[in-house]
Coordinates of C-alpha atoms and ligand atoms in Angstrom, one line a residue:
X692 CA -157.5 -38.6 -39.7
X693 CA -153.9 -39.3 -39.1
X694 CA -151.9 -40.4 -41.9
X695 CA -149.9 -43.7 -41.1
X696 CA -146.1 -43.3 -41.0
X697 CA -143.9 -46.4 -41.6
X698 CA -140.3 -45.7 -41.2
X699 CA -137.1 -48.0 -41.6
X700 CA -134.4 -47.5 -39.1
X701 CA -131.5 -49.0 -40.8
X702 CA -129.1 -48.5 -37.8
X703 CA -125.7 -49.2 -38.7
X704 CA -126.2 -51.0 -41.9
X705 CA -125.9 -50.5 -45.6
X706 CA -122.9 -48.9 -47.4
X707 CA -123.7 -46.1 -49.8
X708 CA -123.7 -48.5 -52.9
X709 CA -125.8 -50.9 -50.7
X710 CA -128.2 -48.0 -49.9
X711 CA -128.8 -47.2 -53.3
X712 CA -129.5 -50.6 -54.2
X713 CA -132.1 -51.0 -51.3
X714 CA -134.0 -47.8 -52.1
X715 CA -133.9 -48.7 -55.9
X716 CA -135.7 -52.0 -55.1
X717 CA -138.4 -50.4 -52.7
X718 CA -139.1 -47.5 -54.9
X719 CA -141.4 -49.4 -57.1
X720 CA -142.7 -51.5 -54.5
X721 CA -143.9 -48.8 -52.0
X722 CA -145.3 -46.5 -54.8
X723 CA -149.0 -47.0 -54.0
X724 CA -148.6 -46.9 -50.3
X725 CA -151.0 -44.2 -48.7
X726 CA -148.7 -43.5 -46.0
X727 CA -145.7 -41.5 -45.2
X728 CA -142.7 -44.0 -45.9
X729 CA -139.3 -42.9 -44.7
X730 CA -136.0 -44.6 -44.6
X731 CA -133.7 -43.5 -41.7
X732 CA -130.3 -43.9 -43.2
X733 CA -126.7 -43.8 -41.9
X734 CA -125.3 -40.3 -42.2
X735 CA -122.7 -41.3 -45.0
X736 CA -125.6 -42.8 -47.3
X737 CA -127.9 -39.4 -47.2
X738 CA -126.4 -38.2 -50.5
X739 CA -126.7 -41.5 -52.2
X740 CA -130.4 -42.0 -51.1
X741 CA -131.5 -38.5 -51.6
X742 CA -130.6 -38.7 -55.4
X743 CA -132.3 -42.3 -55.8
X744 CA -135.6 -41.1 -54.1
X745 CA -136.0 -37.8 -56.3
X746 CA -139.6 -37.9 -57.5
X747 CA -140.9 -40.7 -55.4
X748 CA -143.1 -40.9 -52.3
X749 CA -140.0 -42.2 -50.4
X750 CA -138.8 -39.6 -47.5
X751 CA -135.3 -39.2 -46.0
X752 CA -134.6 -39.5 -42.5
X753 CA -131.5 -39.6 -40.4
X754 CA -130.7 -41.3 -37.1
X755 CA -129.4 -38.6 -34.9
X756 CA -128.8 -34.7 -34.9
X757 CA -126.7 -32.5 -32.4
X758 CA -128.5 -29.5 -30.7
X759 CA -125.8 -27.0 -31.2
X760 CA -125.8 -25.0 -34.5
X761 CA -122.0 -25.4 -35.2
X762 CA -118.8 -25.9 -33.3
X763 CA -116.2 -28.2 -31.8
X764 CA -118.2 -31.5 -31.5
X765 CA -116.3 -33.8 -33.2
X766 CA -118.3 -36.6 -35.1
X767 CA -121.7 -34.8 -34.8
X768 CA -123.9 -33.1 -37.3
X769 CA -126.2 -30.0 -36.9
X770 CA -129.7 -30.0 -38.0
X771 CA -128.9 -27.3 -40.5
X772 CA -126.4 -29.7 -42.3
X773 CA -129.0 -32.5 -42.4
X774 CA -131.6 -29.9 -43.5
X775 CA -129.5 -28.6 -46.3
X776 CA -128.4 -32.1 -47.3
X777 CA -132.3 -32.8 -47.8
X778 CA -133.4 -34.8 -44.9
X779 CA -136.8 -34.5 -43.6
X780 CA -137.2 -36.8 -40.7
X781 CA -134.7 -37.5 -37.8
X782 CA -135.0 -40.2 -35.0
X783 CA -134.0 -38.9 -31.5
X784 CA -133.4 -40.6 -28.4
X785 CA -133.4 -44.0 -29.8
X786 CA -132.8 -46.6 -26.8
X787 CA -129.5 -47.6 -28.5
X788 CA -128.2 -44.0 -28.3
X789 CA -129.6 -43.7 -24.6
X790 CA -127.9 -47.0 -23.8
X791 CA -124.4 -46.7 -25.7
X792 CA -124.0 -43.2 -25.9
X793 CA -125.1 -41.3 -22.9
X794 CA -128.5 -39.7 -24.3
X795 CA -130.6 -38.4 -21.7
X796 CA -134.2 -37.2 -21.7
X797 CA -132.5 -33.6 -21.6
X798 CA -130.2 -34.2 -24.5
X799 CA -133.3 -35.6 -26.4
X800 CA -135.3 -32.4 -25.6
X801 CA -132.5 -30.1 -26.8
X802 CA -131.9 -32.3 -30.0
X803 CA -135.8 -32.1 -30.4
X804 CA -135.8 -28.3 -30.1
X805 CA -133.0 -28.0 -32.6
X806 CA -134.5 -30.3 -35.3
X807 CA -137.9 -28.7 -35.1
X808 CA -136.4 -24.9 -35.5
X809 CA -134.5 -26.3 -38.5
X810 CA -137.5 -27.4 -40.0
X811 CA -136.9 -31.2 -39.6
X812 CA -139.5 -33.5 -38.3
X813 CA -138.3 -35.3 -34.9
X814 CA -139.2 -39.1 -34.5
X815 CA -138.6 -39.2 -30.9
X816 CA -138.2 -42.5 -29.3
X817 CA -139.6 -43.3 -25.7
X818 CA -139.7 -46.6 -24.2
X819 CA -139.4 -48.5 -21.0
X820 CA -136.9 -51.2 -20.1
X821 CA -138.1 -54.8 -19.1
X822 CA -137.5 -54.3 -15.4
X823 CA -139.3 -51.0 -15.4
X824 CA -142.3 -52.8 -17.0
X825 CA -142.1 -55.5 -14.5
X826 CA -141.9 -52.7 -11.8
X827 CA -145.2 -51.4 -12.9
X828 CA -144.2 -47.8 -14.2
X829 CA -144.4 -48.3 -17.8
X830 CA -147.0 -45.6 -18.5
X831 CA -145.5 -42.9 -15.9
X832 CA -142.1 -43.4 -17.5
X833 CA -142.8 -43.1 -21.0
X834 CA -145.2 -40.1 -20.2
X835 CA -142.4 -38.6 -18.6
X836 CA -140.0 -39.2 -21.5
X837 CA -142.5 -37.6 -23.8
X838 CA -143.2 -34.4 -21.7
X839 CA -139.3 -33.9 -21.3
X840 CA -138.9 -34.2 -24.9
X841 CA -141.4 -31.8 -26.2
X842 CA -140.7 -29.3 -23.4
X843 CA -140.4 -25.7 -25.2
X844 CA -142.3 -26.5 -28.2
X845 CA -145.5 -24.9 -29.3
X846 CA -148.5 -26.7 -29.7
X847 CA -148.3 -26.0 -33.3
X848 CA -144.7 -27.5 -33.5
X849 CA -146.0 -30.4 -31.6
X850 CA -148.5 -31.3 -33.7
X851 CA -145.9 -32.2 -36.4
X852 CA -143.6 -34.2 -34.2
X853 CA -143.6 -38.1 -34.5
X854 CA -143.3 -40.3 -31.2
X855 CA -142.3 -43.7 -31.4
X856 CA -143.1 -45.9 -28.6
X857 CA -140.4 -48.6 -28.5
X858 CA -140.4 -50.8 -25.5
X859 CA -136.5 -51.7 -25.1
X860 CA -137.2 -55.2 -24.4
X861 CA -139.0 -55.4 -27.7
X862 CA -136.2 -54.1 -29.9
X863 CA -134.4 -56.5 -31.8
X864 CA -135.4 -59.4 -30.0
X865 CA -138.5 -60.8 -31.6
X866 CA -140.5 -60.3 -28.8
X867 CA -143.2 -57.7 -30.1
X868 CA -145.3 -56.1 -27.6
X869 CA -149.0 -57.1 -27.7
X870 CA -151.5 -54.8 -29.5
X871 CA -152.9 -54.3 -26.3
X872 CA -149.9 -53.5 -24.5
X873 CA -148.6 -51.1 -27.0
X874 CA -152.1 -49.5 -27.3
X875 CA -152.1 -48.6 -23.7
X876 CA -148.9 -46.8 -23.9
X877 CA -149.9 -44.9 -27.0
X878 CA -153.0 -44.1 -25.3
X879 CA -151.3 -42.9 -22.2
X880 CA -148.8 -40.8 -24.3
X881 CA -151.8 -39.3 -26.3
X882 CA -153.7 -38.5 -23.0
X883 CA -150.7 -37.0 -21.4
X884 CA -150.0 -34.6 -24.5
X885 CA -153.8 -33.7 -24.3
X886 CA -153.6 -32.6 -20.7
X887 CA -150.9 -30.1 -21.2
X888 CA -151.3 -29.1 -24.8
X889 CA -155.1 -29.7 -25.7
X890 CA -156.9 -32.7 -27.1
X891 CA -156.7 -31.0 -30.7
X892 CA -153.0 -31.0 -30.6
X893 CA -152.8 -34.4 -29.2
X894 CA -155.2 -35.8 -31.9
X895 CA -152.7 -34.7 -34.6
X896 CA -149.4 -36.2 -33.2
X897 CA -148.7 -39.3 -34.8
X898 CA -147.5 -42.1 -32.6
X899 CA -145.6 -45.2 -34.0
X900 CA -144.7 -48.5 -32.5
X901 CA -141.4 -50.0 -32.9
X902 CA -139.6 -53.3 -31.6
X903 CA -139.8 -56.5 -33.7
X904 CA -142.5 -55.4 -36.0
X905 CA -142.9 -57.9 -38.9
X906 CA -145.4 -58.5 -41.5
X907 CA -147.4 -61.0 -39.4
X908 CA -148.1 -58.5 -36.6
X909 CA -148.2 -55.2 -38.5
X910 CA -151.8 -55.1 -39.2
X911 CA -152.9 -55.8 -35.7
X912 CA -150.6 -53.2 -34.3
X913 CA -151.7 -50.5 -36.7
X914 CA -155.2 -51.5 -36.2
X915 CA -155.1 -50.0 -32.6
X916 CA -156.9 -46.7 -32.5
X917 CA -153.7 -44.9 -31.2
X918 CA -151.2 -46.6 -33.4
X919 CA -150.3 -44.3 -36.3
X920 CA -147.2 -46.3 -37.7
X921 CA -144.5 -48.4 -37.2
X922 CA -140.8 -47.8 -37.0
X923 CA -139.0 -50.9 -38.2
X924 CA -135.5 -52.0 -37.6
X925 CA -134.2 -55.4 -38.9
X926 CA -137.1 -55.9 -41.2
X927 CA -136.5 -52.6 -43.1
X928 CA -133.1 -53.9 -44.5
X929 CA -134.7 -56.0 -47.1
X930 CA -137.3 -54.4 -49.5
X931 CA -139.7 -57.7 -49.5
X932 CA -139.9 -57.5 -45.7
X933 CA -140.4 -53.9 -45.5
X934 CA -143.0 -53.9 -48.2
X935 CA -145.0 -56.7 -46.5
X936 CA -145.0 -54.8 -43.4
X937 CA -146.3 -51.7 -45.3
X938 CA -148.8 -53.8 -47.1
X939 CA -150.3 -55.6 -44.1
X940 CA -150.0 -52.2 -41.9
X941 CA -152.3 -50.8 -44.5
X942 CA -154.3 -53.6 -45.4
X943 CA -153.2 -53.0 -49.3
Ligands
LIG1210 P1 -136.4 -53.7 -34.5 O1 -135.8 -52.4 -34.2 O2 -137.5 -53.7 -35.6 O3 -135.2 -54.6 -35.2 O4 -136.9 -54.3 -33.2 C1 -136.7 -51.2 -34.0 C2 -135.9 -50.1 -33.7 O5 -135.0 -50.0 -32.9 O6 -136.3 -49.0 -34.1

């Protein structure tokens, strides 16, 4: 009932020319994918990629958005700017933003509200660090991060957001969460959303797993009842690797 969503997070990789080349390779490969396929590209690549993917089933995503409409925020981009440039999805609160750029749950919430208001679909990243998992409060922490991020949205708006569960210890490390570990947290997130906004709303929210997703583990992860997709970093930078993940994830 929830359409799978497979998104590539290119992070700080690919110049505009390289970005064009990658999406051109991807276009024919993902044509048959019965999923929402998204590429979240560096801001400088947005126009180049938008032009290349016109008329295809690839959707355009950005990697961050500021929460103010405009003003003296050097280096930032507003939701309206992204929207007008043709962006549909935006990653918010990625652990690298939290770790290196001072993102907090409160700013993640503000960015989410701004994105939704402008008609963008946020991909809200939550996840625990290794020591937090070891201390035994993964579910509580991730539930809290999710609730703060969604605060102020209506149930109708919440239905359209995407949550990405990305255990920090699994990002870029090759150490993927097991399908059971991931499913436990995904189910906890959904249950928490259901408790506050109702089961019908929670059942519509797509929750992606991210953190060292590769072709060899995509099928098992996506096979879990509450795992509705993948947010793929490193393996989204090569068309054939990204395709292999999509194929395995969807059983194509
Ligand atoms: P990874 O990154 O697939 O390279 O682990 C995932 C992410 O950071 O979104």
